[in-house]
Amino acid sequence: MLRKSFCFVTLFCAIFLRENVFAEGDNRPEKLLIPVPQQVDVKEGVFLCTQNVRIVLYSANLKSEIGTLQETFTGIFGKPAAVIETRANKKNKSVGEICLVISNSLNDRETLGDEGYVLFVEKEKIILTATTPTGVFYGIQTLRQLILLSANQQDNKKAIKINCVTILDRSKFEWRGVMLDPARYFLPIKLLKKYISTMSLYKMNRLHLHLTDDGGWTVEMIKYPELNRKENWPLHNIPLLDSTRGMYTRKEIQDLVAYAKERHITIIPELELPGHNSIVGWIKRDILCQSNPFRKGDFDFSYKPTAGTDAFQWMEPCVGNEETLKVYENILTEFMELFPGDYIHIGGDEYYGNAWATCPACQRLIKEKDLEKYDTKERQALFANCKGDKKKYLVYRYLMTHLADFITSKGRIPVFWDDLSWRGDFPKNAIIMQWHYKGGRDAWQQIVTPENPAAEAAISGHKAVVAPYNHLYFDKKSSIENVYFFDPMPNELKDGASKKLILGPHAPIWDQPIDSVFSASFPRFYALSQIAWSCDTKKDFTDFEKRVNAHDVIAKIVTDGARKD
């Protein structure tokens, strides 16, 4: 029977095109899944899941994929399931097994891709098939939801009845991300792990950590240990802020990265540049421009204007100084040592450029590198009313391109926030993270954003992540309905090749203290999961609200009480 089921995967994927019809008000667990699977076919009967259930691995490289499933069994039955490694060549007549299989079929690979799966829940056993361990992992998350939702509806937790069902599913977007902000409010490792656990259950796969900002430096440094000492930070003497700041040790970061990797989540570190750079600029003032009034002397770093403006507006590095660039290359090298994922985020938003305007070295750089060729009338108009220097985009472009090239030279992929200065001429190999949106007000440049930055990037041949502030910034308290009906694919993209460059949606959560991280995320997190994963184009918000109500219960179980209502 098991062999027959494996062979059926390709056939099922080819012929199962009809829509499954559920009765109105149907609360069966398979009707409550988030994100909504691509196809669901309900069968007669139930699979009885007990503490005696066994997990059978038909591929030796699936051991790490079962960790979250074992957590679920331990939470319900008080112990993990027994694990049996591959018995593919033996006749199998036993029941009560969960069989995990990697398919090498070319047809399955075409149908399921790298993240898709087929889940058969039969009376005798459960069979989960995918073409990669990642696909198996995401199938396990659907199975976990079926188990948790079924258990929530039943009194007998010792023998959970799971309805027989066949599910075919695959992801819509390869990037399904969230950003957290421990630089402003330090977030303990325990909380981050709970957040990662929640992400995995809902098939999210990118956790972007905003690790440095004006008020906090959260990464233990070896080459520049002075950055680690909170008493050196410019805002350390403000009690309200001081109590919310902290730092991750290298060991803690390595442990967190490994924890995330087991759950198929890539952690993306962000070193914020050139703005929000007060800690590096204040502690290492030799990297500031020679003409910078804060470079020397005993100035007080405060919100009060000093030398005609706030200190924050003068902490950007001297880009014309090669030693300054070396400092940031060294910092990025340590970031890359700690975070082995493909992506390194280098910020790129909200900068002033005041010091650059009067710095001999930066002005010489503009001449030597012929940066004035980028000083078009179009850019001049876009920055005519901006905060800071009106020509700041020239030095900015050089700095971000230099660091992007450095990251690329190390075999990594640079990511940064969109900025009006590029106008489609982005650094090579860079991923653009959209935070503006067409028609939205750019508060820094004092202008209405003229076009969709994600579309602009894709049309110019660059990959883009979609995180517009008015739609997906969860700290701005947009409604779950707005997130649910938001389409990450820009309307401007008609060409299939350009559409492939839109990696997926991303929800930043800025400036949230520990007890607000989960409440700021939910329930919109569910809608984010839906628009990031599901290929279902039919929007039924009433149906989705019913799913959300059911998941509010199981999400609390998964995060072990971490959520705050």
XYZ file of C-alpha atoms in Angstrom:
565
model
C 0.000 0.000 0.000
C 2.855 2.382 0.850
C 4.556 1.827 -2.493
C 1.256 2.373 -4.282
C 0.786 5.679 -2.482
C 4.247 6.911 -3.517
C 3.522 6.172 -7.160
C 0.187 7.951 -6.824
C 1.804 11.298 -5.990
C 2.541 12.228 -9.588
C -0.834 10.981 -10.787
C -2.605 12.905 -8.038
C -0.742 16.091 -8.859
C -1.658 15.764 -12.511
C -5.388 15.017 -12.224
C -6.453 16.730 -8.986
C -7.609 20.036 -10.456
C -11.109 20.211 -9.132
C -11.935 22.479 -6.213
C -12.894 20.712 -3.036
C -16.295 21.902 -1.798
C -16.837 22.381 1.923
C -20.145 23.051 3.540
C -20.716 26.592 4.711
C -19.634 26.970 8.325
C -17.467 23.850 8.096
C -15.054 23.782 11.040
C -13.142 20.635 10.187
C -9.400 21.107 10.870
C -8.491 20.701 7.209
C -10.764 23.686 6.489
C -8.935 25.839 9.056
C -5.338 25.586 7.867
C -3.170 28.724 7.528
C -1.849 29.351 4.977
C -4.592 27.833 2.831
C -3.181 24.836 0.908
C -3.329 24.848 -2.845
C -5.590 21.794 -3.066
C -7.448 19.750 -0.462
C -9.368 16.530 -1.060
C -11.351 15.175 1.900
C -11.696 11.390 2.251
C -13.812 9.173 4.460
C -12.472 7.890 7.755
C -9.919 9.029 10.321
C -6.334 8.339 11.307
C -5.994 7.698 15.024
C -2.940 9.498 16.399
C -1.765 8.178 19.776
C 1.400 8.168 21.855
C 2.354 4.958 20.056
C 2.587 6.653 16.666
C 5.884 6.074 14.871
C 7.767 8.246 12.424
C 9.331 6.309 9.546
C 12.138 8.026 7.661
C 12.485 6.777 4.108
C 15.452 9.078 3.620
C 18.422 9.315 5.944
C 18.700 13.108 5.630
C 15.331 13.880 7.236
C 16.338 13.536 10.886
C 16.504 17.273 11.550
C 13.167 17.915 9.827
C 11.176 16.034 12.469
C 12.186 18.216 15.417
C 9.082 20.433 15.375
C 6.827 17.395 14.937
C 8.421 15.782 17.967
C 7.851 18.992 19.931
C 4.157 18.718 19.082
C 3.959 15.092 20.187
C 5.807 15.847 23.411
C 3.440 18.720 24.121
C 0.356 16.529 23.624
C 1.437 13.065 24.744
C 4.282 13.913 27.091
C 6.899 12.187 24.958
C 8.218 12.220 21.374
C 7.285 9.590 18.836
C 9.474 6.590 18.144
C 11.588 7.029 14.995
C 12.332 4.235 12.548
C 14.888 4.830 9.828
C 14.316 3.719 6.256
C 12.577 0.401 5.624
C 11.930 1.064 1.945
C 13.035 -2.397 0.876
C 10.926 -4.241 3.431
C 7.320 -5.273 3.148
C 5.353 -2.942 5.364
C 2.018 -3.919 6.874
C 2.112 -1.965 10.119
C -0.291 0.838 10.902
C -0.089 4.010 12.982
C 2.956 5.362 11.158
C 3.893 8.716 9.707
C 6.008 8.019 6.644
C 8.339 10.732 5.326
C 9.564 10.287 1.779
C 11.814 12.146 -0.660
C 10.659 11.636 -4.255
C 13.160 11.704 -7.113
C 10.441 11.848 -9.744
C 10.969 14.562 -12.345
C 7.213 15.068 -12.557
C 6.986 15.568 -8.812
C 9.858 18.023 -8.918
C 8.110 20.021 -11.622
C 4.788 19.987 -9.749
C 6.029 20.536 -6.200
C 9.214 22.535 -6.696
C 11.654 22.771 -3.795
C 9.098 23.640 -1.116
C 5.962 21.762 -2.114
C 4.631 18.511 -0.694
C 1.793 16.011 -0.881
C 0.256 14.857 2.391
C -1.895 11.696 2.492
C -3.754 11.111 5.743
C -5.168 7.588 5.430
C -6.866 5.340 7.954
C -3.810 3.172 8.453
C -1.017 5.709 8.133
C 0.099 9.164 7.064
C 2.374 9.548 4.056
C 4.196 12.809 3.394
C 6.118 13.129 0.140
C 8.268 15.971 -1.183
C 11.245 16.379 -3.470
C 13.476 18.047 -0.851
C 13.889 18.039 2.926
C 12.512 21.590 2.874
C 9.315 20.359 1.248
C 9.033 17.617 3.858
C 9.491 20.207 6.597
C 6.640 22.360 5.292
C 4.419 19.310 4.942
C 5.189 18.539 8.588
C 3.986 22.029 9.534
C 0.639 21.335 7.863
C 0.452 18.016 9.693
C 1.236 19.769 12.981
C -1.631 22.156 12.370
C -3.986 19.254 11.634
C -2.929 17.571 14.876
C -3.233 20.725 16.987
C -6.537 21.803 15.455
C -7.973 18.306 15.813
C -6.801 18.050 19.419
C -8.366 21.410 20.191
C -11.750 20.120 19.000
C -11.624 16.808 20.899
C -11.845 15.906 24.551
C -9.740 12.751 24.319
C -6.155 13.977 23.938
C -4.770 10.440 24.227
C -6.207 9.370 20.883
C -6.577 12.247 18.447
C -8.714 11.636 15.387
C -7.360 13.258 12.232
C -9.705 13.260 9.258
C -8.467 11.444 6.181
C -7.447 13.987 3.607
C -5.069 14.478 0.696
C -3.320 17.847 0.439
C -1.215 19.151 -2.427
C 0.635 22.346 -1.650
C 3.526 24.541 -2.729
C 4.748 28.060 -2.057
C 3.871 31.150 -4.063
C 6.882 33.277 -3.057
C 10.362 32.114 -2.074
C 10.816 34.989 0.411
C 8.383 35.093 3.327
C 9.820 37.448 5.870
C 9.493 39.380 9.101
C 11.818 41.999 10.591
C 12.328 42.479 14.324
C 14.131 45.436 15.908
C 16.322 44.411 18.892
C 18.525 47.496 18.422
C 15.834 49.761 19.885
C 14.280 47.318 22.353
C 16.556 44.407 23.096
C 14.802 41.076 22.513
C 16.094 38.081 24.523
C 17.158 34.924 22.708
C 14.321 33.008 24.358
C 11.761 35.337 22.810
C 13.431 35.185 19.403
C 13.316 31.391 19.504
C 9.607 31.459 20.295
C 9.082 33.823 17.410
C 11.055 31.526 15.123
C 8.929 28.581 16.266
C 5.818 30.511 15.313
C 7.296 31.459 11.956
C 8.045 27.843 11.130
C 4.491 26.693 11.878
C 3.199 29.197 9.335
C 5.865 28.491 6.714
C 7.692 31.804 7.044
C 11.387 31.543 6.172
C 13.234 34.867 6.563
C 13.899 36.558 9.904
C 15.518 39.952 9.408
C 17.108 41.376 12.558
C 17.757 45.129 12.734
C 20.832 44.770 14.929
C 22.338 48.263 15.043
C 20.868 51.738 15.398
C 21.439 55.052 17.165
C 20.425 53.642 20.533
C 21.749 50.088 20.502
C 24.517 47.788 19.225
C 23.528 44.174 19.750
C 26.367 42.129 18.217
C 29.494 41.224 20.184
C 32.513 42.448 18.206
C 36.061 41.078 18.383
C 38.029 43.654 16.394
C 36.212 46.640 17.891
C 35.311 45.624 21.472
C 34.680 49.276 22.355
C 31.357 48.942 20.508
C 30.294 46.256 22.989
C 30.417 48.526 26.038
C 27.071 50.154 26.625
C 28.622 52.879 28.737
C 30.324 54.154 25.559
C 27.086 54.523 23.637
C 25.961 58.121 23.146
C 22.522 57.580 24.689
C 23.591 55.341 27.571
C 22.832 57.971 30.221
C 19.111 58.113 29.473
C 17.579 55.729 32.065
C 14.476 54.874 30.041
C 16.575 53.870 27.042
C 19.405 52.301 29.010
C 17.099 49.728 30.562
C 15.975 48.454 27.139
C 19.406 47.906 25.581
C 21.496 44.759 25.443
C 23.927 42.687 23.397
C 24.057 39.145 22.028
C 27.236 37.168 22.592
C 28.746 35.387 19.628
C 27.802 32.062 21.173
C 24.174 33.173 21.548
C 24.049 34.280 17.919
C 25.520 31.003 16.698
C 22.971 29.079 18.769
C 20.102 31.195 17.402
C 21.275 30.760 13.819
C 21.431 26.978 14.289
C 17.962 26.956 15.886
C 16.549 28.897 12.951
C 18.308 26.705 10.390
C 16.698 23.586 11.869
C 13.366 25.262 11.145
C 14.382 26.245 7.596
C 14.582 29.932 8.500
C 17.430 32.158 7.357
C 18.422 34.970 9.695
C 19.338 38.174 7.856
C 21.490 40.568 9.917
C 21.278 44.298 9.315
C 24.117 46.741 9.888
C 22.421 50.118 9.505
C 24.279 52.593 7.256
C 24.933 55.420 6.625
C 22.262 56.937 8.880
C 21.322 55.575 12.309
C 25.061 55.227 12.800
C 25.522 57.161 16.040
C 27.195 54.422 18.081
C 30.011 53.788 15.606
C 30.335 57.469 14.746
C 30.410 58.656 18.363
C 32.744 55.968 19.713
C 35.108 55.945 16.711
C 35.102 59.637 15.854
C 38.148 59.286 13.634
C 35.822 57.800 10.987
C 33.834 61.048 10.833
C 34.586 63.773 8.302
C 37.402 66.199 9.201
C 34.974 69.117 8.951
C 32.428 67.452 11.221
C 31.924 69.640 14.333
C 31.465 66.491 16.450
C 34.708 64.832 15.343
C 36.777 66.506 18.019
C 36.067 68.342 21.210
C 33.905 67.518 24.176
C 30.467 67.991 22.682
C 27.419 66.706 24.485
C 25.503 64.118 22.490
C 21.880 65.002 23.069
C 18.663 65.872 21.375
C 19.432 69.555 21.886
C 20.880 71.384 18.864
C 24.635 71.706 18.990
C 26.661 73.440 16.284
C 23.407 74.303 14.561
C 21.827 70.861 14.436
C 21.306 67.595 16.329
C 24.237 65.244 16.797
C 22.254 62.499 15.041
C 22.572 64.440 11.814
C 26.364 64.355 11.926
C 27.178 60.721 12.660
C 27.459 59.496 9.083
C 30.929 58.161 8.175
C 33.500 59.942 6.053
C 33.194 58.050 2.791
C 36.215 59.801 1.303
C 38.442 58.193 3.942
C 39.582 54.708 2.933
C 40.284 53.790 6.555
C 36.640 54.486 7.362
C 35.535 52.069 4.673
C 37.916 49.475 6.135
C 36.192 49.787 9.522
C 32.846 48.878 8.010
C 34.357 46.106 5.932
C 35.812 44.644 9.140
C 32.449 44.898 10.890
C 30.691 43.261 7.950
C 33.291 40.498 7.949
C 32.409 39.668 11.563
C 28.708 39.782 10.696
C 29.301 37.316 7.875
C 31.236 35.021 10.228
C 28.308 34.957 12.644
C 25.486 34.805 10.107
C 26.306 32.242 7.387
C 23.124 32.814 5.374
C 23.184 34.234 1.868
C 21.936 37.708 2.772
C 23.578 40.666 4.518
C 21.446 43.784 4.981
C 23.295 47.124 4.983
C 20.432 49.529 5.676
C 20.505 52.473 3.303
C 17.602 54.616 4.494
C 17.173 57.942 6.285
C 20.496 59.761 6.015
C 21.422 63.468 6.122
C 24.798 63.933 4.430
C 25.429 67.223 6.277
C 29.084 66.474 6.974
C 29.714 65.233 3.433
C 28.742 68.614 1.992
C 31.687 70.406 3.645
C 34.181 67.537 3.814
C 37.235 67.984 1.553
C 37.769 64.206 1.341
C 34.164 63.469 0.350
C 34.080 66.309 -2.159
C 37.370 65.085 -3.618
C 35.817 61.602 -3.877
C 32.975 63.032 -5.951
C 35.502 64.478 -8.417
C 37.870 61.508 -8.518
C 35.101 58.914 -8.999
C 33.166 61.126 -11.437
C 30.097 60.877 -9.229
C 28.678 64.093 -10.652
C 27.483 62.109 -13.663
C 24.690 60.903 -11.377
C 23.680 64.456 -10.524
C 20.823 64.597 -12.998
C 18.030 67.134 -13.073
C 15.669 64.317 -12.169
C 17.548 63.546 -8.952
C 17.946 67.211 -8.154
C 14.174 67.614 -8.301
C 13.597 64.560 -6.111
C 15.964 65.853 -3.411
C 15.229 69.568 -3.692
C 13.352 69.654 -0.361
C 15.026 66.736 1.401
C 16.276 66.609 4.966
C 19.999 67.268 5.066
C 22.241 68.141 2.142
C 20.576 68.436 -1.268
C 23.416 66.530 -2.991
C 23.718 63.769 -0.399
C 22.761 61.055 -2.874
C 26.136 61.273 -4.678
C 28.255 60.148 -1.717
C 25.488 57.804 -0.561
C 25.484 55.940 -3.890
C 29.224 55.426 -3.745
C 29.212 54.139 -0.158
C 26.365 51.676 -0.685
C 27.812 50.431 -3.976
C 31.249 49.962 -2.400
C 29.863 47.916 0.496
C 27.537 45.955 -1.797
C 30.548 45.032 -3.947
C 32.480 44.024 -0.828
C 29.675 41.721 0.325
C 29.385 40.247 -3.172
C 33.149 39.598 -3.224
C 32.670 37.420 -0.140
C 30.065 35.273 -1.870
C 27.093 36.878 -0.133
C 24.127 38.888 -1.373
C 23.701 42.527 -0.278
C 20.234 43.755 0.685
C 19.222 47.348 1.354
C 16.202 49.600 1.673
C 15.073 51.401 -1.447
C 16.094 55.038 -1.904
C 15.148 57.628 -4.518
C 18.781 58.149 -5.480
C 19.034 54.972 -7.536
C 16.382 55.548 -10.196
C 16.766 51.975 -11.417
C 20.584 52.091 -11.431
C 21.144 49.763 -8.493
C 24.435 48.080 -7.480
C 25.091 44.718 -9.097
C 23.682 41.613 -7.408
C 21.837 43.675 -4.773
C 18.360 42.834 -3.522
C 16.192 45.897 -3.054
C 13.882 45.940 -0.058
C 10.948 48.205 -0.860
C 9.712 50.342 2.007
C 8.253 53.273 0.061
C 5.233 52.832 -2.145
C 3.950 54.681 -5.186
C 1.901 57.686 -4.117
C 3.095 57.512 -0.518
C 4.728 60.450 1.213
C 8.503 60.208 1.603
C 8.976 62.138 4.845
C 12.760 62.338 4.438
C 12.871 63.654 0.899
C 9.614 65.620 1.332
C 8.114 64.280 -1.877
C 5.494 61.835 -3.048
C 7.151 58.603 -4.188
C 6.751 58.672 -7.981
C 6.801 54.935 -8.683
C 6.728 51.515 -7.078
C 10.307 50.768 -5.915
C 9.848 46.984 -6.162
C 8.610 47.279 -9.743
C 11.415 49.726 -10.521
C 13.955 47.214 -9.244
C 12.451 44.246 -11.111
C 12.207 46.138 -14.393
C 15.885 47.050 -14.056
C 16.759 43.377 -13.553
C 17.108 43.306 -9.754
C 15.407 41.087 -7.227
C 13.105 42.859 -4.816
C 11.441 42.199 -1.468
C 8.098 43.917 -0.902
C 7.714 45.730 2.450
C 5.799 48.990 1.847
C 5.370 50.919 5.096
C 1.685 51.708 4.711
C 0.758 48.078 4.044
C 3.184 45.754 5.807
C 4.781 47.745 8.632
C 3.123 45.954 11.523
C 4.136 48.660 13.990
C 1.823 51.030 12.084
C -1.234 48.989 13.132
C -2.766 48.375 9.721
C -5.710 45.973 9.821
C -5.545 42.244 9.163
C -7.964 42.824 6.291
C -5.569 45.270 4.630
C -2.744 42.747 4.848
C -4.952 39.903 3.616
C -6.001 41.791 0.481
C -2.548 43.197 -0.258
C -0.915 41.705 -3.358
C 2.897 41.646 -3.152
C 3.126 41.416 -6.935
C 3.270 44.969 -8.367
C 0.568 45.755 -10.905
C 3.163 47.406 -13.132
C 4.878 44.099 -13.917
C 3.452 42.467 -17.011
C 6.492 40.491 -18.096
C 6.946 37.019 -16.619
C 10.709 37.435 -16.291
C 10.269 40.594 -14.216
C 7.636 38.978 -12.006
C 10.092 36.244 -11.086
C 12.330 38.916 -9.560
C 9.734 39.766 -6.910
C 10.911 37.483 -4.108
C 7.993 37.985 -1.734
C 6.500 40.043 1.110
C 8.248 41.183 4.270
C 6.725 42.721 7.414
C 8.941 45.018 9.518
C 8.040 45.442 13.182
C 9.913 48.486 14.434
C 10.486 49.753 17.944
C 8.481 47.199 19.951
C 9.317 46.273 23.567
C 9.389 42.664 24.675
C 5.764 42.462 25.748
C 4.522 43.966 22.465
C 6.327 41.888 19.837
C 3.685 39.190 19.556
C 0.703 41.478 20.004
C 2.084 43.764 17.281
C 2.467 40.728 15.011
C -0.874 38.991 15.481
C -3.365 38.546 13.957
C -1.822 40.200 10.861
C 0.924 37.585 10.896
C -1.641 35.020 9.721
C -2.569 37.184 6.729
C 1.114 37.701 5.912
C 1.607 33.951 5.891
C -1.370 33.597 3.586
C -0.268 36.143 0.962
C 3.336 34.878 1.093
C 2.670 31.173 0.676
C -0.731 30.417 -0.764
C -1.303 30.207 -4.505
C -5.035 30.578 -3.884
C -6.215 33.706 -5.688
C -9.767 33.570 -4.346
C -10.135 35.944 -1.426
C -12.757 35.099 1.191
C -12.124 37.191 4.270
C -15.059 35.739 6.204
C -13.567 32.294 5.739
C -10.125 33.579 6.716
C -11.447 35.150 9.924
C -12.788 31.746 10.943
C -9.340 30.253 10.417
C -7.750 33.045 12.446
C -10.067 32.423 15.395
C -9.038 28.765 15.460
C -5.337 29.561 15.211
C -5.381 32.057 18.028
C -5.630 29.047 20.313
C -2.892 26.881 18.821
C -0.434 29.755 18.327
C -0.477 30.328 22.068
C 0.300 26.645 22.602
C 3.219 26.716 20.161
C 4.805 29.803 21.687
C 4.366 28.478 25.229
C 2.438 31.480 26.439
C 4.748 34.051 24.841
C 1.940 35.914 23.116
C 0.362 38.873 24.816
C -3.238 39.760 24.060
